[in-house]
CSV table of C-alpha atoms in Angstrom, one decimal:
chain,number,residue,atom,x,y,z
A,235,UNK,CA,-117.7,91.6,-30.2
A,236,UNK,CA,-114.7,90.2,-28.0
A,237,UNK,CA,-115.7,92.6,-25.5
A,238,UNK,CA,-119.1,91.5,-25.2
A,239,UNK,CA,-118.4,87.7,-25.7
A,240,UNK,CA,-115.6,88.4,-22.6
A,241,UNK,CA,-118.1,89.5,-20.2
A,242,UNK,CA,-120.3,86.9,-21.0
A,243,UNK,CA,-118.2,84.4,-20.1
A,244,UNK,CA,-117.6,86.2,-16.9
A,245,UNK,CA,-121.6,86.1,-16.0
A,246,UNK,CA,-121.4,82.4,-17.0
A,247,UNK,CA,-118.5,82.1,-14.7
A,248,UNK,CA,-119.7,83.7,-12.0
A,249,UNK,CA,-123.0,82.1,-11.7
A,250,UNK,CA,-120.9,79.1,-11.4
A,251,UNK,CA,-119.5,79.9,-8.8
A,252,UNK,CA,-116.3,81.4,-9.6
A,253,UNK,CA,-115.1,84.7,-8.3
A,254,UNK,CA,-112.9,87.1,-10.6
A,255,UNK,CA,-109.2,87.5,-9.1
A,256,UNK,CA,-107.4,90.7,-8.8
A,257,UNK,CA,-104.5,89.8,-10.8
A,258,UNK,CA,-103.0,87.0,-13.0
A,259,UNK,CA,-100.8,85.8,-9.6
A,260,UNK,CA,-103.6,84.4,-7.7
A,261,UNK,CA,-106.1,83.2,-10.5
A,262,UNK,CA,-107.1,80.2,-10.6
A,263,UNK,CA,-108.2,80.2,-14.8
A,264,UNK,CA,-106.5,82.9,-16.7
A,265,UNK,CA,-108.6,83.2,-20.1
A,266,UNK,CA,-107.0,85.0,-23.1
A,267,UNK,CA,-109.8,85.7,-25.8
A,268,UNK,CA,-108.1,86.7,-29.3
A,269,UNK,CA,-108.6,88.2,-32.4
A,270,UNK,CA,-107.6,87.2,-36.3
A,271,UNK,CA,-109.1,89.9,-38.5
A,272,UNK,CA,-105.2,91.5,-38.5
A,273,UNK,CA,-101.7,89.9,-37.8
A,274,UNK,CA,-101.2,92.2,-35.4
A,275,UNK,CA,-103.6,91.2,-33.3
A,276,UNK,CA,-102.3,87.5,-33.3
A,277,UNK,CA,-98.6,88.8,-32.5
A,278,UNK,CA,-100.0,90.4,-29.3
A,279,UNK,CA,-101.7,86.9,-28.4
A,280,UNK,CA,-98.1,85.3,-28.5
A,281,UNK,CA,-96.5,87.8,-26.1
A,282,UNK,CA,-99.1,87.1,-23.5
A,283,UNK,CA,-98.7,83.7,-23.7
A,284,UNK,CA,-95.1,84.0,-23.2
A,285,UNK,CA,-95.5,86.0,-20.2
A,286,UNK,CA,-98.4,83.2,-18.6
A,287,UNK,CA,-95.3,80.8,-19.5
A,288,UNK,CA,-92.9,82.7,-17.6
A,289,UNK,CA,-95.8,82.8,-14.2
A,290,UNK,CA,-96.5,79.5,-14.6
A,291,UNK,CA,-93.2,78.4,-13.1
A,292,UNK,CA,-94.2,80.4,-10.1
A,293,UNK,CA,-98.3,80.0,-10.0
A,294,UNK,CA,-100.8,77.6,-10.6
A,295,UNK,CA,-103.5,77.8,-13.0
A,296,UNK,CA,-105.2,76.7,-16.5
A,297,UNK,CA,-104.1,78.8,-19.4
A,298,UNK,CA,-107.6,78.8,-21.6
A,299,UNK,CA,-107.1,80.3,-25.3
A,300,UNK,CA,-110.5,81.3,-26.6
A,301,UNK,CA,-111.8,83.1,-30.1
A,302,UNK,CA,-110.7,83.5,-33.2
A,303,UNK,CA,-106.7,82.9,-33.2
A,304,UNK,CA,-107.6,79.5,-31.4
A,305,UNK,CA,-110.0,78.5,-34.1
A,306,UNK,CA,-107.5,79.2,-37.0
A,307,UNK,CA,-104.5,77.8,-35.5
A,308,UNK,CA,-105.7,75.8,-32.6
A,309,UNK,CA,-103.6,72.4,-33.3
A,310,UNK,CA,-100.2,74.9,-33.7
A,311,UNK,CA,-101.4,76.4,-30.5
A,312,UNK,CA,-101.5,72.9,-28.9
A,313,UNK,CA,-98.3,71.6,-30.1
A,314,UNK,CA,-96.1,74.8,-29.5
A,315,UNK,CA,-97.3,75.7,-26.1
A,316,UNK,CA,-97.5,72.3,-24.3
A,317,UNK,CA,-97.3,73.2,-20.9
A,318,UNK,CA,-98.5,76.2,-21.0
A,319,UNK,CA,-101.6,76.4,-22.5
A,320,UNK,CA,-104.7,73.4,-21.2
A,321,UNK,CA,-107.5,74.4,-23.2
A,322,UNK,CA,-108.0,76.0,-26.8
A,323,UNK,CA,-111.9,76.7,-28.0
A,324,UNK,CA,-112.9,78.3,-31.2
A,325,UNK,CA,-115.8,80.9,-31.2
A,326,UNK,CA,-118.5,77.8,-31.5
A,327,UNK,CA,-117.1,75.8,-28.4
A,328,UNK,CA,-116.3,78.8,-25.9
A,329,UNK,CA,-120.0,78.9,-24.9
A,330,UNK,CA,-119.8,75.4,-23.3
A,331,UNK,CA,-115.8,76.6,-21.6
A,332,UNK,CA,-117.3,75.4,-18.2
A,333,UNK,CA,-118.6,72.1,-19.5
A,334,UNK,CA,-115.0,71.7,-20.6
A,335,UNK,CA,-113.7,72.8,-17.2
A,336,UNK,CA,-116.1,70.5,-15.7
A,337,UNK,CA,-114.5,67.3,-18.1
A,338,UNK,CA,-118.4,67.6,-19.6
A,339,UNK,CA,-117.9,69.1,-22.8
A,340,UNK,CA,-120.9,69.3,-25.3
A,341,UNK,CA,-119.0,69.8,-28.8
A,342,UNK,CA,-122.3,70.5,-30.6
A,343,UNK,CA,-123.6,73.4,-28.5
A,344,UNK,CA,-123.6,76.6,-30.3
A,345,UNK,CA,-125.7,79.1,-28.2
A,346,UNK,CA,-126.3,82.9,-27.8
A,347,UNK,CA,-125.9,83.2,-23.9
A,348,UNK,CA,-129.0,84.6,-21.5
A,349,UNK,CA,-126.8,88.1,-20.9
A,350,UNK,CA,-124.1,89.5,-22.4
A,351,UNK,CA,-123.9,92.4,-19.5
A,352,UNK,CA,-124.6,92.4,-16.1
A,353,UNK,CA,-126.9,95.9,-16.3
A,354,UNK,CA,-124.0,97.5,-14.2
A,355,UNK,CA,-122.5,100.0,-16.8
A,356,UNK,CA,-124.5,102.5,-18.2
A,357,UNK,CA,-123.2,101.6,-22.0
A,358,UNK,CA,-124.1,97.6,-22.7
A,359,UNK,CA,-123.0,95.6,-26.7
A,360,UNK,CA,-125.6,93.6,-27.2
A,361,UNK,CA,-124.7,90.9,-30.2
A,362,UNK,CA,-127.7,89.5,-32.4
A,363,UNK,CA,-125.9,87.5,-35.0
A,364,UNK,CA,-122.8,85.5,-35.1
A,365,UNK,CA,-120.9,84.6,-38.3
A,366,UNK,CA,-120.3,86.1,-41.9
A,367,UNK,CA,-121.6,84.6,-45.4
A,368,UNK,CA,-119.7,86.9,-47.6
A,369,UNK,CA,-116.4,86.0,-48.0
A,370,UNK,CA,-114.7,88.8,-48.7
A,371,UNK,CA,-111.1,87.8,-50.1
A,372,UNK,CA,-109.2,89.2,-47.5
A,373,UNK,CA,-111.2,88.2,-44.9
A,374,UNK,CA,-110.5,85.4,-42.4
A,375,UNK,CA,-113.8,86.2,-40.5
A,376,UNK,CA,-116.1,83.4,-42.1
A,377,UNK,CA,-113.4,80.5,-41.5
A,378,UNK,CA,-112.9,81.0,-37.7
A,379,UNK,CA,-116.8,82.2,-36.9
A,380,UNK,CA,-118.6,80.1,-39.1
A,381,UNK,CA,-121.7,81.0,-41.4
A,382,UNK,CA,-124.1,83.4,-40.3
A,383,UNK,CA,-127.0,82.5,-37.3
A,384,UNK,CA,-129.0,85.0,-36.1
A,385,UNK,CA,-130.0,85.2,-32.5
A,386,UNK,CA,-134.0,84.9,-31.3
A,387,UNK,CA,-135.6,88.4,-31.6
A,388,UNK,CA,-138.0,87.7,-28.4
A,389,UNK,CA,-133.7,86.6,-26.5
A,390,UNK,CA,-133.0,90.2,-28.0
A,391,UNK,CA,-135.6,92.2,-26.6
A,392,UNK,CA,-135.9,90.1,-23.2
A,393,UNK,CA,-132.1,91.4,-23.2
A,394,UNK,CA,-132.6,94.6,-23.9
A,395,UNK,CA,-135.9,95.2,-21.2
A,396,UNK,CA,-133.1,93.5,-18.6
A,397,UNK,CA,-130.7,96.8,-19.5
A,398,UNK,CA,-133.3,99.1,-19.6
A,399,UNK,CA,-134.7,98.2,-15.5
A,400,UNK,CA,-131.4,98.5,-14.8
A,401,UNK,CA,-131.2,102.1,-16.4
A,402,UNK,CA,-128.2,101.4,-19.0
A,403,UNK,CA,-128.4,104.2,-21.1
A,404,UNK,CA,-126.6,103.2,-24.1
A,405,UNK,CA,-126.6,99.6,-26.1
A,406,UNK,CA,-124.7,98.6,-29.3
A,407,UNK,CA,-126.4,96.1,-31.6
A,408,UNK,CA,-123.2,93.7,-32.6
A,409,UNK,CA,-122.7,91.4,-35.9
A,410,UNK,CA,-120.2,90.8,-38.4
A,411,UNK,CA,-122.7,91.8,-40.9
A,412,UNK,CA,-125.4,93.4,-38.7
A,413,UNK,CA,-127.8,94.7,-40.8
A,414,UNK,CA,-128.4,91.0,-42.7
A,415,UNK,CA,-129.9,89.5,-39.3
A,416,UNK,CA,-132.7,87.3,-39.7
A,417,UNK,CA,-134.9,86.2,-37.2
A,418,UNK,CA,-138.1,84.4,-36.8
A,419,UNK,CA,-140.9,85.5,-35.0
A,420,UNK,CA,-144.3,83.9,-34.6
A,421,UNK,CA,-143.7,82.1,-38.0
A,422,UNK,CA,-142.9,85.6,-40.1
A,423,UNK,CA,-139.3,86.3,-40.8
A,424,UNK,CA,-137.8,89.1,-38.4
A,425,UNK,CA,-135.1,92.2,-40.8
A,426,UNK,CA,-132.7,94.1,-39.0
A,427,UNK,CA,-135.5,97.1,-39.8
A,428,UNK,CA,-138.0,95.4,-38.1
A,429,UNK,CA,-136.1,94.4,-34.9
A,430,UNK,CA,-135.0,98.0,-34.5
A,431,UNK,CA,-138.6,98.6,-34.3
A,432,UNK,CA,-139.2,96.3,-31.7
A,433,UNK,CA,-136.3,97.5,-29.9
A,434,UNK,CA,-137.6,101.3,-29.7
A,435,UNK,CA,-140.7,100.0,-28.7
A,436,UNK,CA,-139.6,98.3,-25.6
A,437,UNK,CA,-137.2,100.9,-23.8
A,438,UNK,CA,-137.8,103.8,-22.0
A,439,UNK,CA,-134.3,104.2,-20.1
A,440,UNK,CA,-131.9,103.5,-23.2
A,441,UNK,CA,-132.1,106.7,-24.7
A,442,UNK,CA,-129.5,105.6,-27.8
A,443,UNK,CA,-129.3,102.2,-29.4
A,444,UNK,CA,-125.9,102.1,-32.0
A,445,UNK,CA,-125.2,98.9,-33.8
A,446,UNK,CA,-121.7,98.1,-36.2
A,447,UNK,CA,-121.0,96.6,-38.4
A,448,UNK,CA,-123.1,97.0,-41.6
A,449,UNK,CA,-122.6,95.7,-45.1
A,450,UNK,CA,-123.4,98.5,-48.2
A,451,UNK,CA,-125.4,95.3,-50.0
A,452,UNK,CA,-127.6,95.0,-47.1
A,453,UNK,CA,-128.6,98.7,-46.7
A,454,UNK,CA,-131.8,98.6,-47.5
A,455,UNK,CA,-134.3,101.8,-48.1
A,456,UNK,CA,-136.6,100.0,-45.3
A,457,UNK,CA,-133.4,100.0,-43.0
A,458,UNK,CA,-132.7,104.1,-43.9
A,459,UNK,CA,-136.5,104.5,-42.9
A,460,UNK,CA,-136.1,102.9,-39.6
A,461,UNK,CA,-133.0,105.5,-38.6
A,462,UNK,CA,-134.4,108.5,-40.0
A,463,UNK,CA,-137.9,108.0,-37.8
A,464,UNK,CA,-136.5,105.8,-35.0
A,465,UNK,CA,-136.1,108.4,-32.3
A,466,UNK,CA,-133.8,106.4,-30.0
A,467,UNK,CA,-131.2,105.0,-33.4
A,468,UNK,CA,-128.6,107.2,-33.4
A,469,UNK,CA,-127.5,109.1,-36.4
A,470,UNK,CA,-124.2,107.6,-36.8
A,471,UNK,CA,-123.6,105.0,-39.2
A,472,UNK,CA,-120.4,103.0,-39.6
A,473,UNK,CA,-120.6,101.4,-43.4
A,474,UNK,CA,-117.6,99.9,-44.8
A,475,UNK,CA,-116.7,101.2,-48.4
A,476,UNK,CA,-113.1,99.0,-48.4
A,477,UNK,CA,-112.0,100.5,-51.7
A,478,UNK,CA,-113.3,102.9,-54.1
A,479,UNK,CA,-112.3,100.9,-57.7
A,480,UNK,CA,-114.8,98.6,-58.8
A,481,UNK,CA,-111.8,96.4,-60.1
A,482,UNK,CA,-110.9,96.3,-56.6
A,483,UNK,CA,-114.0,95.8,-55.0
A,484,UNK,CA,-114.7,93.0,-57.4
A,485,UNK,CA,-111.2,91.2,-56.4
A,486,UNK,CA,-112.4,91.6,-52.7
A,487,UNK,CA,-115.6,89.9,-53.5
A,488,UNK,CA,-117.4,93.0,-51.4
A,489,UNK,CA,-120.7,92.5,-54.6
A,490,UNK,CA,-121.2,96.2,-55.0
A,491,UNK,CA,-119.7,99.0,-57.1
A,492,UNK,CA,-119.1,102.3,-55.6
A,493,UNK,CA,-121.5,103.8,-57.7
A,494,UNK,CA,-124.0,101.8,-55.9
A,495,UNK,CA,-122.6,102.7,-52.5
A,496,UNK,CA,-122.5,106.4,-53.4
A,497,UNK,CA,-126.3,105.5,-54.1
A,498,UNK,CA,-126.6,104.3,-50.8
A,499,UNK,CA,-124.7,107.3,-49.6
A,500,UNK,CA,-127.0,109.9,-51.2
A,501,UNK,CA,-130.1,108.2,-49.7
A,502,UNK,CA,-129.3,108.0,-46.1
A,503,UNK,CA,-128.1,112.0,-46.3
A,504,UNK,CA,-131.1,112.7,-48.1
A,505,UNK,CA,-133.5,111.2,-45.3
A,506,UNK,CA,-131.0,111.3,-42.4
A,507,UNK,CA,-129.3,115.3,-42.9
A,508,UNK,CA,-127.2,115.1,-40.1
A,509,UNK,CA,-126.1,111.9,-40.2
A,510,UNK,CA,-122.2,110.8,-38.9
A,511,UNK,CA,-120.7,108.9,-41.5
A,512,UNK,CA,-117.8,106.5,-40.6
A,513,UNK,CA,-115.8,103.6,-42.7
A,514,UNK,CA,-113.3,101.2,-43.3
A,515,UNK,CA,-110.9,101.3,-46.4
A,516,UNK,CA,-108.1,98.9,-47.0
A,517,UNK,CA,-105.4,100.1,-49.3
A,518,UNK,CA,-102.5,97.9,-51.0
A,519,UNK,CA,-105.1,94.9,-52.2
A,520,UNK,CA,-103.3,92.8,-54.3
A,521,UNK,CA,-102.8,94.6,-58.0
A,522,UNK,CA,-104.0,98.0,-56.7
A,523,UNK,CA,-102.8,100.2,-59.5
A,524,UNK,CA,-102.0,104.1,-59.1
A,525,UNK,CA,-105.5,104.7,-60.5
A,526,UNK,CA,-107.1,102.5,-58.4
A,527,UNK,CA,-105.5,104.0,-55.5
A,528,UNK,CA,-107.2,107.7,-57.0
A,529,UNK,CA,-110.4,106.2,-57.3
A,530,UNK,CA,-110.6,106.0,-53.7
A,531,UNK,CA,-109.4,108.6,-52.9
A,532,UNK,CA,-112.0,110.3,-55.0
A,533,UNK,CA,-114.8,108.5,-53.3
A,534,UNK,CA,-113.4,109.8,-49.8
A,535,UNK,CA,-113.6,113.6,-51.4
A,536,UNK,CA,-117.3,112.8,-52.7
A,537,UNK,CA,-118.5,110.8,-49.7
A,538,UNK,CA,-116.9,113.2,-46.6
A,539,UNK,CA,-116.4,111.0,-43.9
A,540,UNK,CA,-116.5,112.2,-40.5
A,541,UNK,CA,-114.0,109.9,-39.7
A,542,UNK,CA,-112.2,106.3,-41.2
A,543,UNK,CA,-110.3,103.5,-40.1
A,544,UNK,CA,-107.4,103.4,-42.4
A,545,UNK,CA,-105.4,100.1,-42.8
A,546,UNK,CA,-103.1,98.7,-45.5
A,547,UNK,CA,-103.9,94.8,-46.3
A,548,UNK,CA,-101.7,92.1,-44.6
A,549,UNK,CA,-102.1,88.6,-46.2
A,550,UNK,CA,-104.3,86.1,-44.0
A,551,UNK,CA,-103.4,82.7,-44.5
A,552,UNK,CA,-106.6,80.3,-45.9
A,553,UNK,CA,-108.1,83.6,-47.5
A,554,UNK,CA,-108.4,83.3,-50.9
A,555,UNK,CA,-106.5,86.9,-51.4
A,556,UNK,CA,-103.4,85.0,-50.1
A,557,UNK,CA,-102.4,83.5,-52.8
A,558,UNK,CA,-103.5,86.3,-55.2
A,559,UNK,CA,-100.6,87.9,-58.0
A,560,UNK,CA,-99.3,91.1,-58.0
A,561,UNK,CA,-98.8,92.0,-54.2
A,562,UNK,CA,-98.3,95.7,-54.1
A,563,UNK,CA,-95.0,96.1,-51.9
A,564,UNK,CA,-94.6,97.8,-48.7
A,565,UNK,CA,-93.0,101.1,-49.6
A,566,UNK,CA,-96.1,101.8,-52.1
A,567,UNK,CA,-98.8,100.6,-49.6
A,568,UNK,CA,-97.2,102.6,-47.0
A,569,UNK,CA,-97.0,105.9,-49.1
A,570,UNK,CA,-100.5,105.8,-50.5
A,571,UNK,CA,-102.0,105.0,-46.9
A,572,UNK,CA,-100.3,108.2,-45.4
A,573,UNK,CA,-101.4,110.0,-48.5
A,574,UNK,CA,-105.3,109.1,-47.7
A,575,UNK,CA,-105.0,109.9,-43.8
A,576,UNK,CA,-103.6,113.0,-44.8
A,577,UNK,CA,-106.7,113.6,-46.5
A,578,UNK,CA,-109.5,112.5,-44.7
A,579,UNK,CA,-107.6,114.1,-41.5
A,580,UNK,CA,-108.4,117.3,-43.6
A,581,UNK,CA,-112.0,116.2,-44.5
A,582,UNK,CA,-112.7,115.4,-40.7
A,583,UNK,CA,-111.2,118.9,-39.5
A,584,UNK,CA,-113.2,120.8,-41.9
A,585,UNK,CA,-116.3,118.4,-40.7
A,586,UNK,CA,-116.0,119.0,-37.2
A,587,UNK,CA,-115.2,122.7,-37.8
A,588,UNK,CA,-119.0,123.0,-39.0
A,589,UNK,CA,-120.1,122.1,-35.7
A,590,UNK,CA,-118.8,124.9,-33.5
A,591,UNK,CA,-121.3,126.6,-32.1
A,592,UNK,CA,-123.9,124.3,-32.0
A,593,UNK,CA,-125.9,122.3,-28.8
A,594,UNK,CA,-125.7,118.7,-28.6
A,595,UNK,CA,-126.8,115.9,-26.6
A,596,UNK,CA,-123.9,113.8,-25.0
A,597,UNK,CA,-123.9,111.2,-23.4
A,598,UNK,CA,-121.1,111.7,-20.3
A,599,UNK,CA,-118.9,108.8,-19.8
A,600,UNK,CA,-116.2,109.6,-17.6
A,601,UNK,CA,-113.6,112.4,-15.8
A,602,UNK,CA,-111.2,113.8,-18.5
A,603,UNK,CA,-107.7,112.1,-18.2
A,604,UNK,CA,-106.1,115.5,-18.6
A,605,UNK,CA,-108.4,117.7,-16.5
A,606,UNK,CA,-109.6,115.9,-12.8
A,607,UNK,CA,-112.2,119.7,-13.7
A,608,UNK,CA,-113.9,118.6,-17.0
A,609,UNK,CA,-116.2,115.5,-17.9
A,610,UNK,CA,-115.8,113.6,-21.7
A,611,UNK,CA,-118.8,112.7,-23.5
A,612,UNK,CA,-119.8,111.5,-26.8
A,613,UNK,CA,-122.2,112.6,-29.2
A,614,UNK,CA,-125.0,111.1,-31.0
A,615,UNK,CA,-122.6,111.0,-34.4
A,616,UNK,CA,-119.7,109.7,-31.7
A,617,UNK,CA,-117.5,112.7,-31.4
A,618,UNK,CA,-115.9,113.4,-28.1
A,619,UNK,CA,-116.8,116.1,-26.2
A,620,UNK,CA,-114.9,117.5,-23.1
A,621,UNK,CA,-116.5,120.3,-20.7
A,622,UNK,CA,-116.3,121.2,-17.0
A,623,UNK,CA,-118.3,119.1,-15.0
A,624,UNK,CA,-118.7,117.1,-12.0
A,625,UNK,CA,-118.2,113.3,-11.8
A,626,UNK,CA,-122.1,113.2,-10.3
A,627,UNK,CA,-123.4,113.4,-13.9
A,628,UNK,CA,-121.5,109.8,-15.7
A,629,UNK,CA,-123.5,107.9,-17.2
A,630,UNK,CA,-126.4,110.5,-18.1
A,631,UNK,CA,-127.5,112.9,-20.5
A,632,UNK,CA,-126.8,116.6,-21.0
A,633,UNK,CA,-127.1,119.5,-23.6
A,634,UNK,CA,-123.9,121.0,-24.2
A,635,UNK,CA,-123.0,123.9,-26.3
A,636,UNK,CA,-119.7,123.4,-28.3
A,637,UNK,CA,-117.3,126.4,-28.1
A,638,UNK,CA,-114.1,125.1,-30.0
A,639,UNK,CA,-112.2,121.7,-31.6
A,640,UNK,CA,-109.2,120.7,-30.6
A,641,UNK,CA,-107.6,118.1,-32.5
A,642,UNK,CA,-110.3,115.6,-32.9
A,643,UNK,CA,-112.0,116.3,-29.0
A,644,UNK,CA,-114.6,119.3,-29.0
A,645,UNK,CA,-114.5,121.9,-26.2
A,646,UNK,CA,-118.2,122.7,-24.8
A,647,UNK,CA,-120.1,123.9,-21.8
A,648,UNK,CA,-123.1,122.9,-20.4
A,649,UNK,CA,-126.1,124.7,-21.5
């Protein structure tokens, strides 16, 4: 989402007038846009800023601090980094960051831009929604981006004809909580479903549309019936299980049990049978017990994941899980988090190993970093593929038969 909100800004820029620099020493505006889903992210944010305090002594310019880090803490942002930093929007003001360059600001704008990519690459993210109801406990998501809107599905599809004249290959439908977009259309109410519909109707160059992230409670049956008969959907699905307790899912607010999910699970692999399964699960939530921990484990066994995102959680200030009892300490969350990427390392080995020896589409996207010889690609259910292969064919299709795995990157040839 930062990625696609970045380059919009840069089209907005651009068709002001402004050219991009080649480096921070002779910019004029030197925009940082930040993250605050992890605290990670935000200790990143500071370094950079330190390093724009150090060239400011030397260079001219206006420090802007956009996104999510500058909605939670923008006053502390202000206060500590006078001098240094001039301007600090949240998610809902960075739209109008010209009409605050300009001294013209128009706090009550909140706007999906025209384009969020230029047409130039062959891979484009496309976002449709902004914003999260759920509140999930641990979440900070909701109280930097705001409740949910849903972008116009006639501004989607005019977006995504744009990409397809200029032969982009490859979009990514982006939301916090994709699949709950709701549009209007013509009076009638527009589903995620039904604007992946649209979408396959109106492209002829994009030969794969992708979209993350999904919620399990808004998985639908009409949504699993759109990517099993969709041609252009790919068969990769990343759906966030979190945890596999229903204790712990509760705690999180997530409003499913993993019974359900498994139910959701079973459906899309009974319609969908090569589907690529990916997910998120957080481990350490406050009063995770042993069993608990097993329990998700278990689901990861059951469910097979080609691969997960594995993170152990780190309090968010202003959540509501922040001030929750019985933090499970560091030591334990660390131990049980190596415990389940041990495991689904195992799972995704064994998953991969299944697909030796078959031909599959891939889309190329560049030169291999180790071998100037070979091209990487991805696959439909996004595993990386490298083969020999000439620079010539980035950016386009190919069949290509895979002869070993490596790690986590597939060997092939072209077919």
């Amino acid at each position: 989402m930062n990625k696609a909100e970045s380059d919009s800004l840069e089209i907005l820029l651009r068709s002001r007038g402004w050219e991009a620099s080649e480096n921070p020493e002779t910019a004029e505006l030197v925009i940082i846009n930040t993250c605050s889903v992890r605290k990670t992210a935000e200790d990143r944010i500071w370094g950079r800023i330190g390093f724009f305090k150090k060239l400011k002594q030397s260079c001219s310019f206006r420090l802007v601090i956009i996104g999510c880090m500058a909605q939670r803490i923008k006053d502390e942002l202000y206060s500590s980094c006078k001098g240094t930093v001039d301007l600090v929007l949240g998610p809902l003001e960075k739209s109008n960051l010209v009409e605050y360059l300009e001294g013209d600001p128009d706090r009550e704008k909140d706007t999906f831009p025209e384009h969020y990519s230029d047409g130039t690459s062959f891979k484009a993210f496309v976002p449709i929604m902004k914003g999260c109801n759920n509140f999930c406990s641990y979440c900070i998501v909701p109280y930097v981006r705001g409740r949910e809107i849903s972008r116009d599905p006639d501004a989607v599809i005019r977006e995504l004809k744009f990409l397809d004249e200029h032969k982009v290959r490859e979009v990514t439908f982006l939301g916090q909580n994709v699949n709950s977009y709701r549009g209007m259309k013509d009076g009638r109410l527009v589903n995620f479903a039904t604007l992946l519909k649209m979408a396959s109707d109106n492209i002829s160059s994009i030969g794969w549309l992708r979209f993350m992230s999904s919620h399990p409670k808004d998985f639908s049956s009409e949504l699993i019936d759109a990517l099993a008969t969709l041609p252009a959907v790919c068969h990769h699905i990343h759906i966030p299980v979190q945890h596999g307790s229903d204790r712990i899912l509760e705690a999180m607010n997530r409003r499913y049990t993993a019974a359900r999910y498994l139910e959701i699970i079973d459906e899309i692999r009974e319609k969908i049978p090569d589907i690529s399964l990916t997910t998120d699960i957080l481990i350490g939530f406050p009063g995770e017990t042993e069993k608990d921990f097993e329990d998700t484990l278990a689901l990861v066994e059951r469910v097979r994941y080609a691969d997960a995102y594995t993170y152990y959680y780190n309090p968010r200030e202003g959540t509501k899980a922040y001030d929750m009892p019985d933090m499970v300490p560091l030591d334990v969350k660390l131990r049980r988090l190596d415990q389940l990427i041990t495991l689904q390392r195992r799972i995704s080995a064994q998953e991969k190993e299944k697909k030796v020896g078959r031909t599959v589409k891939v889309l190329v996207e560049s030169v291999s970093k180790k071998d100037k010889n070979e091209l990487l690609g991805r696959t439909e259910g996004d595993d990386m593929v490298v083969f020999p292969g000439k620079c010539d064919k980035i950016g386009s299709f190919m069949d290509i038969n895979i002869v070993s795995c490596i790690g986590n990157t597939f060997k092939g040839e072209a077919k």
